[in-house]
Amino acid sequence: MAEQITNYQCPACTGPLHYSESLGKLKCDYCGTEYEVAEIEAMYAKKEEKSVEAQKKAEKETEQKKQQQAKAAEEGWDTSDINDDWGKDAAGMKSYNCPSCGAELICDETTSATSCPYCGNNTIVPGQFSGALKPDYVLPFKLDKAAAVAALKKHYGGKKLLPKAFSNENHIEEVKGVYVPFWLYDGSAEVDVRCHGTKVSGYSTARENVPVTNHYDVRRAGTVRFERVPVDASSKMPDDHMDAIEPFDYSELKPFSTAYLPGFLADRYDEDAKTCADRAKTRIENPTAEALRQTLSEYAVVDTREENINVRMKKAHYTLLPVWMLHTRWKEQDFLFAMNGQT
């Protein structure tokens, strides 16, 4: 069977490779040999192309099989024994074969990087990053797992009533590094605002203090340009968590390469740039309006009469950003810890 996924293995000893945050290189788990990202990327380029082709072929064969079964059913054949429908609970799942040990890996259809539970090799699904699904950029992990564990322990510290399920050492070690899909938007916002402003002054006479209120017709207009406004592109990720772990330093963005993924989990987007654009627009409008209000501080009272903010999206960059995550379920409730894997 053609390989649908790629294992990044050490050229020296065939041990599993992982991306080292501290080194900025790939390192072998067994012999410790280090490799530059570009070196491994070039070495595995052809293998990834074959994996993409194999996945497309497998999907085509699956579709043909479904058509054949449907045709057989129409002709009166009983096809119930060869039904490969796993039920509604398995909707959106896909299976792949590990190139190292042959084990079948079953994962979510958006999973792009994982590891084999049998042989431990890190596996990449290049087909998830081909064509329109290929990210423009990746922001490599800079903080390692030890930093994430330390941050979580600090967060738990002092909470005397915290259940052991949260603070258990073994549980904390389950924190995982995930490359989360994001859209980064570029564009501009044209602003036109008309307000009524008042300034209060006064003067004194021999008998009294006389207040004076001056009224003004206040107008502001201009263009605000913005770059890389982030919106997470995964329906599985809580938006408030992803907003809360900002900011990321986008000056360290790298052109996308799957060589940064070994050792981490990764998802591809399931919400496209058009779907996420409304959230990006809101994230642009609110700070733009706030920036305008700050220019009106000279007035005692400001009453906005008319406000127009016209946002123009020019480009959306598909990017994978690093996040350390830990999921806990306690008393039928889900709790999620998330930490910026770079800053």
Short mmCIF file of C-alpha atoms in Angstrom, two decimals:
data_model
loop_
_atom_site.label_atom_id
_atom_site.label_comp_id
_atom_site.label_asym_id
_atom_site.label_seq_id
_atom_site.Cartn_x
_atom_site.Cartn_y
_atom_site.Cartn_z
CA MET A 1 0.00 0.00 0.00
CA ALA A 2 1.34 3.46 -0.89
CA GLU A 3 2.21 5.62 2.09
CA GLN A 4 -0.33 8.37 2.76
CA ILE A 5 1.68 9.93 5.59
CA THR A 6 5.32 10.83 6.18
CA ASN A 7 7.48 9.91 9.16
CA TYR A 8 10.40 12.22 9.82
CA GLN A 9 13.20 9.83 10.74
CA CYS A 10 16.85 10.47 11.54
CA PRO A 11 19.05 9.79 8.46
CA ALA A 12 21.76 8.48 10.82
CA CYS A 13 19.82 5.96 12.94
CA THR A 14 16.18 6.07 11.66
CA GLY A 15 15.01 7.25 15.10
CA PRO A 16 12.10 9.74 15.29
CA LEU A 17 12.93 13.41 14.76
CA HIS A 18 11.28 16.29 16.61
CA TYR A 19 11.58 20.06 16.25
CA SER A 20 13.57 21.51 19.17
CA GLU A 21 12.29 24.89 20.37
CA SER A 22 15.58 25.85 22.02
CA LEU A 23 17.80 24.81 19.10
CA GLY A 24 15.57 25.90 16.24
CA LYS A 25 16.54 22.60 14.57
CA LEU A 26 15.27 19.04 14.26
CA LYS A 27 16.83 16.62 16.73
CA CYS A 28 16.87 12.82 16.87
CA ASP A 29 15.26 11.34 20.01
CA TYR A 30 17.73 8.44 19.99
CA CYS A 31 21.20 9.47 18.81
CA GLY A 32 20.82 13.22 19.45
CA THR A 33 21.96 14.28 15.96
CA GLU A 34 20.76 17.76 14.98
CA TYR A 35 19.60 18.86 11.52
CA GLU A 36 18.76 22.21 9.97
CA VAL A 37 15.12 22.59 8.91
CA ALA A 38 16.11 23.28 5.29
CA GLU A 39 18.27 20.14 5.22
CA ILE A 40 15.43 17.83 6.29
CA GLU A 41 12.91 19.71 4.19
CA ALA A 42 14.95 19.06 1.04
CA MET A 43 15.52 15.43 2.00
CA TYR A 44 11.80 14.71 2.46
CA ALA A 45 10.37 16.84 -0.37
CA LYS A 46 9.94 13.92 -2.82
CA LYS A 47 8.59 11.65 -0.08
CA GLU A 48 5.94 14.21 0.79
CA GLU A 49 4.91 14.51 -2.86
CA LYS A 50 4.40 10.74 -2.99
CA SER A 51 2.35 10.88 0.22
CA VAL A 52 0.07 13.54 -1.26
CA GLU A 53 -0.43 11.44 -4.39
CA ALA A 54 -1.12 8.33 -2.28
CA GLN A 55 -3.74 10.13 -0.21
CA LYS A 56 -5.53 11.41 -3.33
CA LYS A 57 -5.46 7.89 -4.76
CA ALA A 58 -6.84 6.42 -1.51
CA GLU A 59 -9.67 8.98 -1.45
CA LYS A 60 -10.48 8.19 -5.08
CA GLU A 61 -10.52 4.44 -4.36
CA THR A 62 -12.82 4.99 -1.35
CA GLU A 63 -15.24 6.98 -3.50
CA GLN A 64 -15.18 4.31 -6.21
CA LYS A 65 -15.88 1.64 -3.59
CA LYS A 66 -18.90 3.57 -2.33
CA GLN A 67 -20.21 3.90 -5.88
CA GLN A 68 -19.75 0.18 -6.50
CA GLN A 69 -21.59 -0.69 -3.27
CA ALA A 70 -24.42 1.68 -4.16
CA LYS A 71 -24.71 0.13 -7.61
CA ALA A 72 -24.70 -3.39 -6.15
CA ALA A 73 -27.47 -2.41 -3.71
CA GLU A 74 -29.55 -1.03 -6.60
CA GLU A 75 -29.18 -4.37 -8.39
CA GLY A 76 -30.57 -6.20 -5.35
CA TRP A 77 -27.37 -7.42 -3.70
CA ASP A 78 -27.14 -7.45 0.11
CA THR A 79 -24.13 -5.22 0.88
CA SER A 80 -24.70 -4.91 4.64
CA ASP A 81 -21.70 -7.13 5.50
CA ILE A 82 -19.28 -4.88 3.61
CA ASN A 83 -20.62 -1.62 4.95
CA ASP A 84 -17.69 0.48 6.19
CA ASP A 85 -19.86 3.11 7.84
CA TRP A 86 -18.52 3.56 11.39
CA GLY A 87 -21.62 5.39 12.56
CA LYS A 88 -22.37 9.02 13.36
CA ASP A 89 -19.82 9.13 16.19
CA ALA A 90 -17.03 8.54 13.67
CA ALA A 91 -18.16 11.17 11.18
CA GLY A 92 -15.25 13.29 10.08
CA MET A 93 -12.62 10.65 10.89
CA LYS A 94 -9.87 9.36 8.60
CA SER A 95 -7.45 6.44 8.81
CA TYR A 96 -3.82 6.22 7.70
CA ASN A 97 -1.08 3.59 7.89
CA CYS A 98 2.13 4.36 9.78
CA PRO A 99 5.07 3.95 7.36
CA SER A 100 7.33 2.71 10.19
CA CYS A 101 5.31 -0.08 11.82
CA GLY A 102 2.23 -0.44 9.60
CA ALA A 103 -0.26 0.40 12.38
CA GLU A 104 -3.53 2.00 11.33
CA LEU A 105 -3.89 5.52 12.71
CA ILE A 106 -7.43 6.85 13.06
CA CYS A 107 -7.75 10.60 13.63
CA ASP A 108 -9.91 13.63 12.97
CA GLU A 109 -10.15 14.60 9.31
CA THR A 110 -8.46 17.95 10.07
CA THR A 111 -5.50 16.38 11.92
CA SER A 112 -2.31 17.24 10.07
CA ALA A 113 0.46 16.11 12.44
CA THR A 114 0.39 13.50 15.20
CA SER A 115 2.47 10.57 16.49
CA CYS A 116 2.07 6.80 16.21
CA PRO A 117 1.09 5.31 19.61
CA TYR A 118 2.82 2.02 18.74
CA CYS A 119 6.28 3.00 17.50
CA GLY A 120 6.39 6.62 18.69
CA ASN A 121 7.32 8.05 15.31
CA ASN A 122 6.05 11.54 14.53
CA THR A 123 3.78 11.47 11.50
CA ILE A 124 2.81 14.22 9.06
CA VAL A 125 -0.13 14.11 6.64
CA PRO A 126 1.22 16.16 3.71
CA GLY A 127 -2.13 15.94 1.87
CA GLN A 128 -3.56 18.23 4.53
CA PHE A 129 -1.10 20.90 3.41
CA SER A 130 -1.39 20.67 -0.37
CA GLY A 131 -2.97 23.09 -2.83
CA ALA A 132 -5.30 25.63 -1.18
CA LEU A 133 -4.73 23.92 2.18
CA LYS A 134 -1.03 24.79 2.27
CA PRO A 135 -0.30 27.47 4.91
CA ASP A 136 1.61 30.59 3.91
CA TYR A 137 3.54 30.72 7.18
CA VAL A 138 4.36 28.83 10.35
CA LEU A 139 5.49 30.37 13.63
CA PRO A 140 7.81 27.80 15.30
CA PHE A 141 7.52 26.93 18.99
CA LYS A 142 9.96 28.91 21.11
CA LEU A 143 8.89 27.85 24.63
CA ASP A 144 9.27 24.15 25.43
CA LYS A 145 7.02 21.80 27.39
CA ALA A 146 8.89 22.51 30.64
CA ALA A 147 7.95 26.19 30.33
CA ALA A 148 4.31 25.26 29.75
CA VAL A 149 4.25 22.93 32.77
CA ALA A 150 5.90 25.61 34.94
CA ALA A 151 3.33 28.19 33.84
CA LEU A 152 0.47 25.82 34.60
CA LYS A 153 1.84 25.04 38.09
CA LYS A 154 2.18 28.75 38.76
CA HIS A 155 -1.41 29.26 37.61
CA TYR A 156 -2.56 26.52 40.01
CA GLY A 157 -0.46 27.84 42.90
CA GLY A 158 -2.31 29.22 45.91
CA LYS A 159 -5.65 27.72 44.88
CA LYS A 160 -6.19 25.58 47.99
CA LEU A 161 -9.62 24.30 46.95
CA LEU A 162 -8.44 23.16 43.53
CA PRO A 163 -9.31 19.46 42.95
CA LYS A 164 -6.39 17.03 42.59
CA ALA A 165 -7.60 16.23 39.07
CA PHE A 166 -6.25 19.63 38.05
CA SER A 167 -2.97 19.74 39.95
CA ASN A 168 -1.93 16.07 39.69
CA GLU A 169 1.66 15.85 38.41
CA ASN A 170 0.95 13.04 35.95
CA HIS A 171 -2.00 14.93 34.54
CA ILE A 172 -0.02 18.12 34.02
CA GLU A 173 2.52 16.16 31.99
CA GLU A 174 -0.23 15.54 29.42
CA VAL A 175 0.09 19.12 28.16
CA LYS A 176 0.61 19.02 24.38
CA GLY A 177 2.01 21.39 21.80
CA VAL A 178 -0.45 22.16 19.00
CA TYR A 179 -0.04 24.18 15.83
CA VAL A 180 -3.39 25.97 15.61
CA PRO A 181 -4.59 27.28 12.22
CA PHE A 182 -5.10 31.05 12.02
CA TRP A 183 -6.00 33.61 9.38
CA LEU A 184 -3.91 36.80 9.53
CA TYR A 185 -5.69 39.68 7.79
CA ASP A 186 -4.19 42.74 6.07
CA GLY A 187 -6.20 45.75 4.95
CA SER A 188 -7.38 49.21 5.92
CA ALA A 189 -10.21 50.99 7.73
CA GLU A 190 -11.62 54.31 6.47
CA VAL A 191 -13.11 56.32 9.32
CA ASP A 192 -15.50 59.29 9.33
CA VAL A 193 -16.96 60.52 12.65
CA ARG A 194 -19.08 63.55 13.61
CA CYS A 195 -19.57 64.42 17.27
CA HIS A 196 -20.94 67.14 19.50
CA GLY A 197 -18.35 68.21 22.06
CA THR A 198 -18.46 70.59 25.01
CA LYS A 199 -15.77 72.39 26.96
CA VAL A 200 -16.47 73.93 30.34
CA SER A 201 -14.67 77.02 31.57
CA GLY A 202 -15.69 80.04 33.62
CA TYR A 203 -14.84 83.35 35.18
CA SER A 204 -15.36 85.02 38.51
CA THR A 205 -16.99 88.29 39.49
CA ALA A 206 -17.08 89.98 42.83
CA ARG A 207 -20.31 88.18 43.59
CA GLU A 208 -20.08 84.77 41.94
CA ASN A 209 -18.29 82.19 39.82
CA VAL A 210 -19.83 82.09 36.37
CA PRO A 211 -19.53 78.78 34.45
CA VAL A 212 -19.22 78.93 30.67
CA THR A 213 -19.98 75.98 28.41
CA ASN A 214 -18.75 76.07 24.81
CA HIS A 215 -20.27 73.80 22.18
CA TYR A 216 -18.35 72.39 19.22
CA ASP A 217 -19.11 70.49 16.05
CA VAL A 218 -16.26 67.94 16.05
CA ARG A 219 -15.24 65.86 13.05
CA ARG A 220 -12.57 63.23 12.54
CA ALA A 221 -11.66 61.37 9.34
CA GLY A 222 -8.78 59.24 8.17
CA THR A 223 -7.47 55.85 7.16
CA VAL A 224 -6.01 53.24 9.50
CA ARG A 225 -3.89 50.52 7.93
CA PHE A 226 -3.51 47.16 9.64
CA GLU A 227 -1.48 44.01 9.16
CA ARG A 228 -1.81 40.46 10.47
CA VAL A 229 -4.97 40.73 12.54
CA PRO A 230 -5.33 37.15 13.88
CA VAL A 231 -8.47 35.00 13.95
CA ASP A 232 -8.27 31.28 14.73
CA ALA A 233 -9.55 29.11 11.89
CA SER A 234 -10.51 25.99 13.86
CA SER A 235 -14.07 25.45 15.07
CA LYS A 236 -12.68 23.23 17.86
CA MET A 237 -10.70 26.06 19.46
CA PRO A 238 -12.53 28.46 21.82
CA ASP A 239 -12.19 31.95 20.36
CA ASP A 240 -11.81 33.61 23.78
CA HIS A 241 -8.86 31.34 24.65
CA MET A 242 -7.10 32.07 21.37
CA ASP A 243 -7.67 35.83 21.75
CA ALA A 244 -6.43 35.77 25.34
CA ILE A 245 -3.01 34.26 24.58
CA GLU A 246 -1.96 37.04 22.21
CA PRO A 247 0.31 38.68 21.26
CA PHE A 248 2.53 36.68 18.93
CA ASP A 249 5.70 38.14 17.43
CA TYR A 250 5.02 37.89 13.71
CA SER A 251 8.51 39.09 12.79
CA GLU A 252 9.58 35.48 13.43
CA LEU A 253 7.17 33.94 10.89
CA LYS A 254 8.77 31.35 8.62
CA PRO A 255 7.68 30.21 5.15
CA PHE A 256 5.65 27.06 5.78
CA SER A 257 7.47 23.75 5.96
CA THR A 258 6.24 20.48 7.47
CA ALA A 259 9.75 20.09 8.92
CA TYR A 260 8.68 22.35 11.82
CA LEU A 261 5.83 19.99 12.79
CA PRO A 262 7.45 16.72 14.04
CA GLY A 263 6.95 16.38 17.78
CA PHE A 264 3.78 18.44 17.84
CA LEU A 265 0.13 18.05 16.92
CA ALA A 266 -1.30 20.16 14.11
CA ASP A 267 -4.70 20.91 12.65
CA ARG A 268 -5.71 22.38 9.33
CA TYR A 269 -8.43 25.00 9.12
CA ASP A 270 -12.11 24.04 8.94
CA GLU A 271 -13.33 27.66 8.81
CA ASP A 272 -12.24 29.51 5.67
CA ALA A 273 -11.06 33.12 5.40
CA LYS A 274 -14.50 34.37 4.34
CA THR A 275 -16.18 32.72 7.35
CA CYS A 276 -13.69 34.26 9.79
CA ALA A 277 -13.71 37.72 8.16
CA ASP A 278 -16.59 39.02 10.33
CA ARG A 279 -14.61 38.36 13.52
CA ALA A 280 -11.58 40.07 12.01
CA LYS A 281 -13.73 43.05 11.05
CA THR A 282 -15.01 43.38 14.63
CA ARG A 283 -11.47 43.15 15.98
CA ILE A 284 -10.50 45.99 13.64
CA GLU A 285 -13.52 48.26 14.18
CA ASN A 286 -13.38 48.30 17.99
CA PRO A 287 -9.75 49.47 18.43
CA THR A 288 -10.15 51.89 15.50
CA ALA A 289 -13.13 53.53 17.20
CA GLU A 290 -11.20 53.60 20.50
CA ALA A 291 -8.22 55.29 18.81
CA LEU A 292 -10.56 57.99 17.51
CA ARG A 293 -12.11 58.55 20.93
CA GLN A 294 -8.67 59.14 22.39
CA THR A 295 -8.25 62.14 20.06
CA LEU A 296 -11.30 63.74 21.72
CA SER A 297 -9.90 63.90 25.25
CA GLU A 298 -9.80 67.71 25.22
CA TYR A 299 -13.61 67.82 25.44
CA ALA A 300 -15.47 67.44 28.74
CA VAL A 301 -18.38 65.61 27.13
CA VAL A 302 -18.56 64.03 23.68
CA ASP A 303 -21.79 62.88 22.07
CA THR A 304 -21.27 60.82 18.90
CA ARG A 305 -23.81 61.84 16.26
CA GLU A 306 -22.53 59.81 13.32
CA GLU A 307 -19.79 57.19 12.97
CA ASN A 308 -18.80 55.33 9.81
CA ILE A 309 -16.00 52.75 9.73
CA ASN A 310 -15.48 51.05 6.38
CA VAL A 311 -13.15 48.05 6.63
CA ARG A 312 -11.47 46.78 3.46
CA MET A 313 -9.83 43.38 3.61
CA LYS A 314 -6.94 43.04 1.18
CA LYS A 315 -5.33 39.71 2.02
CA ALA A 316 -5.63 36.78 4.42
CA HIS A 317 -2.53 34.74 5.26
CA TYR A 318 -3.09 31.11 6.30
CA THR A 319 -0.73 30.51 9.23
CA LEU A 320 -0.01 27.90 11.91
CA LEU A 321 0.65 29.38 15.37
CA PRO A 322 2.15 27.52 18.38
CA VAL A 323 -0.04 26.82 21.43
CA TRP A 324 0.52 24.61 24.50
CA MET A 325 -2.79 23.04 25.58
CA LEU A 326 -4.19 20.83 28.34
CA HIS A 327 -7.77 19.60 28.52
CA THR A 328 -9.35 18.51 31.82
CA ARG A 329 -12.83 17.11 32.40
CA TRP A 330 -14.22 17.29 35.95
CA LYS A 331 -17.82 16.86 37.16
CA GLU A 332 -19.14 16.81 33.58
CA GLN A 333 -17.46 20.12 32.78
CA ASP A 334 -14.61 20.78 30.37
CA PHE A 335 -11.66 22.98 31.34
CA LEU A 336 -9.02 24.09 28.87
CA PHE A 337 -5.57 25.52 29.62
CA ALA A 338 -3.89 27.32 26.72
CA MET A 339 -0.54 29.10 26.56
CA ASN A 340 1.23 31.00 23.82
CA GLY A 341 4.04 28.71 22.63
CA GLN A 342 6.22 31.60 21.50
CA THR A 343 5.89 34.54 23.91
#
